[in-house]
């Protein structure tokens, strides 16, 4: 799904982006080639009808219609509505990505706060972590088509190990017409409180930290649900789509090459192929396709989020952190810079050019260029301030 090309553009080079233009997966060519072919075929068909099938009077009428469409098509504000719409969609897409639920902070807290190396302590930590992953799975099932295809029923969730049979019965016993992704949150809170009462969580501050972090995780999940529930207003999407396709429908007629012998303004050449009109279609329709792909990043497009990978990664990493890595510490040893006050890691030959001196301020270079000056206070005469007003002399006889 997600197309990653960061390593190919790590350095700015001559025609550095030209290598990206040859990629097919996730490219604009893959998204747009069907519409582009349809537009080119329709344009060619209209051109052939004008050149070969119309009579003289019909051609004159078509030429007037073409000039009319070309003149007034530019009044459609395609650039404005499309640019604002794509900006809105991209911001919405990025906000959804930065609010994906990641359990890393919770797994750190659970591993360090829920004590006990016995089987019950291990069961507590793994169960708490499983409730966290179950919550994100329920949210992903409700918003992502790829995840729903993987877990179409709650039986698949149980078989995958995210929920036990008893938990599934309790889950189904709760009658609610709403999405019940919040149920594992309640189980998490109840189990954490029980662990505090049993002394497995030794401080109320640790319990509060767990609850605070779980609430943050819940906020991420509910935000994804909100994005899925309330999208960009349909009327705006319709306006943008109609503006783009109406503009290019007018271009099918307005951008035709007319008979040069008739002397129409702007029709001195007959090139048959409308190169710049095709480029304009490629850019504007491609812009619309970008919005179409990003408006819901939880689908199955090439650049949609890898939600199934997120589920796999979060479950494996979180269980590893709270179970095998619980109180697992490497032996402490003195580091290689123990007696070195100016520690500096070595550079390889390939990275030698990146070894640069520390920046001490822009005025340091001025000091190197200026001549050396010594303090000479004996040659400097500081003028004394002169009185601004003269006092009136007192009368001796007064």
mmCIF file of N, CA and C in Angstrom, residues 263-371:
data_model
loop_
_atom_site.group_PDB
_atom_site.id
_atom_site.type_symbol
_atom_site.label_atom_id
_atom_site.label_comp_id
_atom_site.label_asym_id
_atom_site.label_seq_id
_atom_site.Cartn_x
_atom_site.Cartn_y
_atom_site.Cartn_z
ATOM 1 N N UNK A 263 -9.967 32.556 -40.528
ATOM 2 C CA UNK A 263 -9.407 33.719 -39.864
ATOM 3 C C UNK A 263 -9.898 33.953 -38.457
ATOM 4 N N UNK A 264 -10.317 32.907 -37.764
ATOM 5 C CA UNK A 264 -10.742 33.075 -36.373
ATOM 6 C C UNK A 264 -9.529 33.406 -35.500
ATOM 7 N N UNK A 265 -9.715 34.304 -34.549
ATOM 8 C CA UNK A 265 -8.619 34.699 -33.659
ATOM 9 C C UNK A 265 -8.153 33.509 -32.829
ATOM 10 N N UNK A 266 -6.835 33.323 -32.842
ATOM 11 C CA UNK A 266 -6.270 32.219 -32.081
ATOM 12 C C UNK A 266 -6.323 30.877 -32.766
ATOM 13 N N UNK A 267 -6.745 30.831 -33.991
ATOM 14 C CA UNK A 267 -6.850 29.564 -34.734
ATOM 15 C C UNK A 267 -6.042 29.656 -36.023
ATOM 16 N N UNK A 268 -4.802 30.062 -35.873
ATOM 17 C CA UNK A 268 -3.924 30.170 -37.047
ATOM 18 C C UNK A 268 -3.282 28.831 -37.403
ATOM 19 N N UNK A 269 -3.213 27.907 -36.450
ATOM 20 C CA UNK A 269 -2.590 26.607 -36.678
ATOM 21 C C UNK A 269 -3.622 25.499 -36.544
ATOM 22 N N UNK A 270 -3.362 24.416 -37.264
ATOM 23 C CA UNK A 270 -4.202 23.232 -37.177
ATOM 24 C C UNK A 270 -3.293 22.059 -36.819
ATOM 25 N N UNK A 271 -3.174 21.798 -35.514
ATOM 26 C CA UNK A 271 -2.197 20.812 -35.057
ATOM 27 C C UNK A 271 -2.806 19.437 -34.799
ATOM 28 N N UNK A 272 -4.102 19.315 -34.840
ATOM 29 C CA UNK A 272 -4.823 18.065 -34.631
ATOM 30 C C UNK A 272 -4.756 17.587 -33.169
ATOM 31 N N UNK A 273 -3.575 17.610 -32.562
ATOM 32 C CA UNK A 273 -3.400 17.109 -31.196
ATOM 33 C C UNK A 273 -3.335 18.304 -30.236
ATOM 34 N N UNK A 274 -4.271 18.444 -29.301
ATOM 35 C CA UNK A 274 -4.276 19.585 -28.364
ATOM 36 C C UNK A 274 -3.315 19.330 -27.191
ATOM 37 N N UNK A 275 -2.063 19.580 -27.396
ATOM 38 C CA UNK A 275 -1.053 19.200 -26.412
ATOM 39 C C UNK A 275 -1.302 19.875 -25.067
ATOM 40 N N UNK A 276 -1.500 21.186 -25.092
ATOM 41 C CA UNK A 276 -1.640 21.902 -23.821
ATOM 42 C C UNK A 276 -2.995 21.640 -23.165
ATOM 43 N N UNK A 277 -4.008 21.340 -23.938
ATOM 44 C CA UNK A 277 -5.283 20.950 -23.337
ATOM 45 C C UNK A 277 -5.164 19.602 -22.638
ATOM 46 N N UNK A 278 -4.434 18.680 -23.260
ATOM 47 C CA UNK A 278 -4.211 17.386 -22.628
ATOM 48 C C UNK A 278 -3.380 17.544 -21.348
ATOM 49 N N UNK A 279 -2.388 18.428 -21.383
ATOM 50 C CA UNK A 279 -1.604 18.680 -20.172
ATOM 51 C C UNK A 279 -2.470 19.307 -19.081
ATOM 52 N N UNK A 280 -3.328 20.219 -19.477
ATOM 53 C CA UNK A 280 -4.217 20.842 -18.505
ATOM 54 C C UNK A 280 -5.157 19.805 -17.891
ATOM 55 N N UNK A 281 -5.665 18.905 -18.703
ATOM 56 C CA UNK A 281 -6.506 17.835 -18.164
ATOM 57 C C UNK A 281 -5.709 16.956 -17.211
ATOM 58 N N UNK A 282 -4.471 16.661 -17.585
ATOM 59 C CA UNK A 282 -3.625 15.806 -16.754
ATOM 60 C C UNK A 282 -3.391 16.440 -15.386
ATOM 61 N N UNK A 283 -3.151 17.737 -15.360
ATOM 62 C CA UNK A 283 -2.851 18.404 -14.091
ATOM 63 C C UNK A 283 -4.109 18.610 -13.246
ATOM 64 N N UNK A 284 -5.174 19.131 -13.839
ATOM 65 C CA UNK A 284 -6.380 19.411 -13.062
ATOM 66 C C UNK A 284 -7.079 18.128 -12.626
ATOM 67 N N UNK A 285 -7.283 17.211 -13.563
ATOM 68 C CA UNK A 285 -7.927 15.947 -13.195
ATOM 69 C C UNK A 285 -7.026 15.145 -12.253
ATOM 70 N N UNK A 286 -5.707 15.245 -12.440
ATOM 71 C CA UNK A 286 -4.804 14.581 -11.505
ATOM 72 C C UNK A 286 -4.889 15.177 -10.118
ATOM 73 N N UNK A 287 -5.049 16.474 -10.042
ATOM 74 C CA UNK A 287 -5.247 17.148 -8.761
ATOM 75 C C UNK A 287 -6.496 16.634 -8.064
ATOM 76 N N UNK A 288 -7.560 16.463 -8.840
ATOM 77 C CA UNK A 288 -8.794 15.925 -8.272
ATOM 78 C C UNK A 288 -8.612 14.482 -7.821
ATOM 79 N N UNK A 289 -7.818 13.724 -8.562
ATOM 80 C CA UNK A 289 -7.555 12.334 -8.187
ATOM 81 C C UNK A 289 -6.760 12.239 -6.893
ATOM 82 N N UNK A 290 -5.875 13.196 -6.667
ATOM 83 C CA UNK A 290 -5.136 13.234 -5.409
ATOM 84 C C UNK A 290 -6.111 13.356 -4.234
ATOM 85 N N UNK A 291 -7.060 14.273 -4.368
ATOM 86 C CA UNK A 291 -8.063 14.428 -3.310
ATOM 87 C C UNK A 291 -8.908 13.170 -3.167
ATOM 88 N N UNK A 292 -9.236 12.550 -4.289
ATOM 89 C CA UNK A 292 -10.057 11.336 -4.255
ATOM 90 C C UNK A 292 -9.345 10.208 -3.517
ATOM 91 N N UNK A 293 -8.032 10.125 -3.668
ATOM 92 C CA UNK A 293 -7.282 9.066 -3.005
ATOM 93 C C UNK A 293 -7.053 9.346 -1.529
ATOM 94 N N UNK A 294 -6.865 10.607 -1.161
ATOM 95 C CA UNK A 294 -6.513 10.945 0.212
ATOM 96 C C UNK A 294 -7.713 11.219 1.104
ATOM 97 N N UNK A 295 -8.887 11.368 0.535
ATOM 98 C CA UNK A 295 -10.038 11.758 1.348
ATOM 99 C C UNK A 295 -10.396 10.670 2.358
ATOM 100 N N UNK A 296 -10.109 9.410 2.018
ATOM 101 C CA UNK A 296 -10.292 8.315 2.972
ATOM 102 C C UNK A 296 -9.060 7.417 2.925
ATOM 103 N N UNK A 297 -8.096 7.637 3.821
ATOM 104 C CA UNK A 297 -6.848 6.867 3.773
ATOM 105 C C UNK A 297 -6.949 5.473 4.360
ATOM 106 N N UNK A 298 -8.165 5.027 4.704
ATOM 107 C CA UNK A 298 -8.340 3.701 5.278
ATOM 108 C C UNK A 298 -8.962 2.726 4.283
ATOM 109 N N UNK A 299 -8.746 2.995 3.006
ATOM 110 C CA UNK A 299 -9.226 2.091 1.981
ATOM 111 C C UNK A 299 -8.137 1.133 1.532
ATOM 112 N N UNK A 300 -8.110 0.858 0.238
ATOM 113 C CA UNK A 300 -7.157 -0.107 -0.312
ATOM 114 C C UNK A 300 -6.371 0.483 -1.481
ATOM 115 N N UNK A 301 -6.235 1.805 -1.510
ATOM 116 C CA UNK A 301 -5.418 2.437 -2.541
ATOM 117 C C UNK A 301 -3.939 2.244 -2.227
ATOM 118 N N UNK A 302 -3.111 2.579 -3.210
ATOM 119 C CA UNK A 302 -1.672 2.366 -3.051
ATOM 120 C C UNK A 302 -1.087 3.186 -1.908
ATOM 121 N N UNK A 303 -1.613 4.369 -1.668
ATOM 122 C CA UNK A 303 -1.055 5.246 -0.638
ATOM 123 C C UNK A 303 -1.899 5.302 0.623
ATOM 124 N N UNK A 304 -2.809 4.366 0.809
ATOM 125 C CA UNK A 304 -3.597 4.336 2.038
ATOM 126 C C UNK A 304 -2.766 3.769 3.186
ATOM 127 N N UNK A 305 -3.234 4.021 4.391
ATOM 128 C CA UNK A 305 -2.485 3.601 5.572
ATOM 129 C C UNK A 305 -2.458 2.078 5.685
ATOM 130 N N UNK A 306 -1.332 1.574 6.154
ATOM 131 C CA UNK A 306 -1.167 0.128 6.345
ATOM 132 C C UNK A 306 -1.746 -0.267 7.701
ATOM 133 N N UNK A 307 -3.061 -0.305 7.775
ATOM 134 C CA UNK A 307 -3.712 -0.558 9.061
ATOM 135 C C UNK A 307 -3.493 -1.990 9.539
ATOM 136 N N UNK A 308 -3.483 -2.951 8.645
ATOM 137 C CA UNK A 308 -3.227 -4.324 9.075
ATOM 138 C C UNK A 308 -1.807 -4.477 9.610
ATOM 139 N N UNK A 309 -0.864 -3.798 8.999
ATOM 140 C CA UNK A 309 0.499 -3.816 9.525
ATOM 141 C C UNK A 309 0.552 -3.173 10.899
ATOM 142 N N UNK A 310 -0.193 -2.096 11.100
ATOM 143 C CA UNK A 310 -0.231 -1.436 12.413
ATOM 144 C C UNK A 310 -0.748 -2.400 13.478
ATOM 145 N N UNK A 311 -1.774 -3.162 13.151
ATOM 146 C CA UNK A 311 -2.323 -4.125 14.109
ATOM 147 C C UNK A 311 -1.282 -5.180 14.462
ATOM 148 N N UNK A 312 -0.619 -5.721 13.444
ATOM 149 C CA UNK A 312 0.396 -6.756 13.689
ATOM 150 C C UNK A 312 1.557 -6.206 14.508
ATOM 151 N N UNK A 313 2.036 -5.039 14.124
ATOM 152 C CA UNK A 313 3.180 -4.458 14.822
ATOM 153 C C UNK A 313 2.849 -4.131 16.263
ATOM 154 N N UNK A 314 1.700 -3.498 16.492
ATOM 155 C CA UNK A 314 1.342 -3.077 17.844
ATOM 156 C C UNK A 314 1.167 -4.267 18.779
ATOM 157 N N UNK A 315 0.544 -5.334 18.297
ATOM 158 C CA UNK A 315 0.339 -6.500 19.149
ATOM 159 C C UNK A 315 1.667 -7.164 19.505
ATOM 160 N N UNK A 316 2.510 -7.375 18.507
ATOM 161 C CA UNK A 316 3.770 -8.080 18.753
ATOM 162 C C UNK A 316 4.695 -7.279 19.660
ATOM 163 N N UNK A 317 4.845 -5.989 19.379
ATOM 164 C CA UNK A 317 5.764 -5.155 20.145
ATOM 165 C C UNK A 317 5.264 -4.949 21.568
ATOM 166 N N UNK A 318 3.977 -4.709 21.730
ATOM 167 C CA UNK A 318 3.450 -4.415 23.061
ATOM 168 C C UNK A 318 3.511 -5.638 23.975
ATOM 169 N N UNK A 319 3.169 -6.820 23.458
ATOM 170 C CA UNK A 319 3.264 -8.019 24.286
ATOM 171 C C UNK A 319 4.715 -8.341 24.633
ATOM 172 N N UNK A 320 5.619 -8.088 23.702
ATOM 173 C CA UNK A 320 7.039 -8.299 23.982
ATOM 174 C C UNK A 320 7.522 -7.367 25.097
ATOM 175 N N UNK A 321 7.046 -6.129 25.075
ATOM 176 C CA UNK A 321 7.500 -5.143 26.056
ATOM 177 C C UNK A 321 7.001 -5.448 27.460
ATOM 178 N N UNK A 322 5.755 -5.912 27.589
ATOM 179 C CA UNK A 322 5.184 -6.117 28.920
ATOM 180 C C UNK A 322 5.436 -7.512 29.460
ATOM 181 N N UNK A 323 5.928 -8.416 28.637
ATOM 182 C CA UNK A 323 6.125 -9.791 29.098
ATOM 183 C C UNK A 323 7.612 -10.153 29.171
ATOM 184 N N UNK A 324 8.221 -10.419 28.049
ATOM 185 C CA UNK A 324 9.615 -10.858 28.043
ATOM 186 C C UNK A 324 10.574 -9.771 28.527
ATOM 187 N N UNK A 325 10.241 -8.510 28.271
ATOM 188 C CA UNK A 325 11.142 -7.428 28.664
ATOM 189 C C UNK A 325 10.820 -6.839 30.030
ATOM 190 N N UNK A 326 9.827 -7.394 30.716
ATOM 191 C CA UNK A 326 9.488 -6.881 32.041
ATOM 192 C C UNK A 326 10.645 -7.124 33.004
ATOM 193 N N UNK A 327 11.178 -6.059 33.545
ATOM 194 C CA UNK A 327 12.306 -6.093 34.477
ATOM 195 C C UNK A 327 13.508 -6.835 33.910
ATOM 196 N N UNK A 328 13.607 -6.826 32.608
ATOM 197 C CA UNK A 328 14.764 -7.444 31.954
ATOM 198 C C UNK A 328 15.782 -6.353 31.648
ATOM 199 N N UNK A 329 16.942 -6.438 32.312
ATOM 200 C CA UNK A 329 17.946 -5.385 32.189
ATOM 201 C C UNK A 329 19.287 -5.986 31.783
ATOM 202 N N UNK A 330 20.003 -5.339 30.890
ATOM 203 C CA UNK A 330 21.368 -5.786 30.597
ATOM 204 C C UNK A 330 22.308 -5.412 31.737
ATOM 205 N N UNK A 331 23.421 -6.120 31.837
ATOM 206 C CA UNK A 331 24.392 -5.848 32.880
ATOM 207 C C UNK A 331 25.055 -4.495 32.647
ATOM 208 N N UNK A 332 25.144 -3.699 33.709
ATOM 209 C CA UNK A 332 25.725 -2.367 33.565
ATOM 210 C C UNK A 332 27.250 -2.446 33.543
ATOM 211 N N UNK A 333 27.841 -1.724 32.626
ATOM 212 C CA UNK A 333 29.294 -1.635 32.510
ATOM 213 C C UNK A 333 29.695 -0.185 32.266
ATOM 214 N N UNK A 334 30.946 0.102 32.556
ATOM 215 C CA UNK A 334 31.453 1.436 32.270
ATOM 216 C C UNK A 334 31.509 1.648 30.763
ATOM 217 N N UNK A 335 31.049 2.820 30.331
ATOM 218 C CA UNK A 335 31.108 3.114 28.901
ATOM 219 C C UNK A 335 32.532 3.485 28.507
ATOM 220 N N UNK A 336 32.790 3.528 27.215
ATOM 221 C CA UNK A 336 34.158 3.752 26.720
ATOM 222 C C UNK A 336 34.625 5.180 26.949
ATOM 223 N N UNK A 337 33.696 6.076 27.334
ATOM 224 C CA UNK A 337 34.081 7.464 27.588
ATOM 225 C C UNK A 337 34.131 7.749 29.096
ATOM 226 N N UNK A 338 34.333 6.740 29.892
ATOM 227 C CA UNK A 338 34.245 6.873 31.348
ATOM 228 C C UNK A 338 35.195 7.941 31.886
ATOM 229 N N UNK A 339 36.447 7.929 31.393
ATOM 230 C CA UNK A 339 37.449 8.888 31.874
ATOM 231 C C UNK A 339 37.739 9.987 30.856
ATOM 232 N N UNK A 340 36.867 10.140 29.897
ATOM 233 C CA UNK A 340 37.082 11.131 28.840
ATOM 234 C C UNK A 340 36.047 12.238 28.990
ATOM 235 N N UNK A 341 36.511 13.432 29.339
ATOM 236 C CA UNK A 341 35.573 14.545 29.529
ATOM 237 C C UNK A 341 35.128 15.156 28.207
ATOM 238 N N UNK A 342 35.864 14.881 27.128
ATOM 239 C CA UNK A 342 35.505 15.405 25.804
ATOM 240 C C UNK A 342 35.126 14.243 24.906
ATOM 241 N N UNK A 343 34.011 13.607 25.262
ATOM 242 C CA UNK A 343 33.583 12.432 24.507
ATOM 243 C C UNK A 343 33.185 12.829 23.089
ATOM 244 N N UNK A 344 33.674 12.051 22.125
ATOM 245 C CA UNK A 344 33.336 12.317 20.727
ATOM 246 C C UNK A 344 33.341 11.003 19.957
ATOM 247 N N UNK A 345 32.193 10.571 19.469
ATOM 248 C CA UNK A 345 32.138 9.315 18.722
ATOM 249 C C UNK A 345 32.968 9.417 17.436
ATOM 250 N N UNK A 346 33.527 8.304 16.981
ATOM 251 C CA UNK A 346 34.366 8.344 15.766
ATOM 252 C C UNK A 346 33.531 8.479 14.506
ATOM 253 N N UNK A 347 34.173 8.871 13.435
ATOM 254 C CA UNK A 347 33.561 8.997 12.114
ATOM 255 C C UNK A 347 34.195 7.968 11.177
ATOM 256 N N UNK A 348 33.401 7.376 10.300
ATOM 257 C CA UNK A 348 33.954 6.541 9.234
ATOM 258 C C UNK A 348 34.472 7.442 8.123
ATOM 259 N N UNK A 349 35.215 6.852 7.201
ATOM 260 C CA UNK A 349 35.730 7.626 6.079
ATOM 261 C C UNK A 349 34.596 8.201 5.238
ATOM 262 N N UNK A 350 33.506 7.446 5.111
ATOM 263 C CA UNK A 350 32.382 7.923 4.310
ATOM 264 C C UNK A 350 31.704 9.131 4.950
ATOM 265 N N UNK A 351 31.816 9.251 6.284
ATOM 266 C CA UNK A 351 31.162 10.357 6.988
ATOM 267 C C UNK A 351 32.143 11.409 7.462
ATOM 268 N N UNK A 352 33.380 11.354 6.986
ATOM 269 C CA UNK A 352 34.405 12.277 7.471
ATOM 270 C C UNK A 352 34.073 13.731 7.166
ATOM 271 N N UNK A 353 33.400 13.984 6.064
ATOM 272 C CA UNK A 353 33.069 15.361 5.697
ATOM 273 C C UNK A 353 32.066 16.003 6.647
ATOM 274 N N UNK A 354 31.381 15.182 7.434
ATOM 275 C CA UNK A 354 30.374 15.723 8.343
ATOM 276 C C UNK A 354 30.962 16.091 9.698
ATOM 277 N N UNK A 355 32.257 15.888 9.870
ATOM 278 C CA UNK A 355 32.922 16.270 11.120
ATOM 279 C C UNK A 355 33.278 17.754 11.036
ATOM 280 N N UNK A 356 32.494 18.577 11.661
ATOM 281 C CA UNK A 356 32.669 20.025 11.569
ATOM 282 C C UNK A 356 32.834 20.603 12.955
ATOM 283 N N UNK A 357 33.490 21.756 13.081
ATOM 284 C CA UNK A 357 33.624 22.396 14.399
ATOM 285 C C UNK A 357 32.290 22.947 14.879
ATOM 286 N N UNK A 358 32.199 23.143 16.173
ATOM 287 C CA UNK A 358 30.964 23.652 16.757
ATOM 288 C C UNK A 358 30.753 25.110 16.369
ATOM 289 N N UNK A 359 29.514 25.482 16.219
ATOM 290 C CA UNK A 359 29.145 26.856 15.904
ATOM 291 C C UNK A 359 29.159 27.680 17.184
ATOM 292 N N UNK A 360 29.956 28.739 17.194
ATOM 293 C CA UNK A 360 30.123 29.575 18.389
ATOM 294 C C UNK A 360 29.479 30.942 18.253
ATOM 295 N N UNK A 361 28.810 31.195 17.177
ATOM 296 C CA UNK A 361 28.172 32.485 16.973
ATOM 297 C C UNK A 361 28.726 33.188 15.749
ATOM 298 N N UNK A 362 27.916 33.990 15.111
ATOM 299 C CA UNK A 362 28.326 34.630 13.870
ATOM 300 C C UNK A 362 29.383 35.706 14.078
ATOM 301 N N UNK A 363 29.512 36.261 15.279
ATOM 302 C CA UNK A 363 30.496 37.326 15.512
ATOM 303 C C UNK A 363 31.909 36.792 15.729
ATOM 304 N N UNK A 364 32.071 35.465 15.846
ATOM 305 C CA UNK A 364 33.402 34.890 16.020
ATOM 306 C C UNK A 364 34.276 35.183 14.811
ATOM 307 N N UNK A 365 33.694 35.109 13.616
ATOM 308 C CA UNK A 365 34.467 35.402 12.416
ATOM 309 C C UNK A 365 34.896 36.864 12.362
ATOM 310 N N UNK A 366 34.111 37.755 12.939
ATOM 311 C CA UNK A 366 34.500 39.164 12.979
ATOM 312 C C UNK A 366 35.753 39.355 13.812
ATOM 313 N N UNK A 367 35.869 38.607 14.919
ATOM 314 C CA UNK A 367 37.037 38.733 15.760
ATOM 315 C C UNK A 367 38.313 38.297 15.075
ATOM 316 N N UNK A 368 38.211 37.320 14.153
ATOM 317 C CA UNK A 368 39.382 36.862 13.426
ATOM 318 C C UNK A 368 39.838 37.872 12.386
ATOM 319 N N UNK A 369 38.935 38.692 11.878
ATOM 320 C CA UNK A 369 39.260 39.637 10.816
ATOM 321 C C UNK A 369 39.686 40.998 11.348
ATOM 322 N N UNK A 370 39.293 41.362 12.553
ATOM 323 C CA UNK A 370 39.606 42.679 13.101
ATOM 324 C C UNK A 370 41.023 42.686 13.684
ATOM 325 N N UNK A 371 41.751 43.813 13.610
ATOM 326 C CA UNK A 371 43.081 43.901 14.228
ATOM 327 C C UNK A 371 42.970 43.864 15.742
#
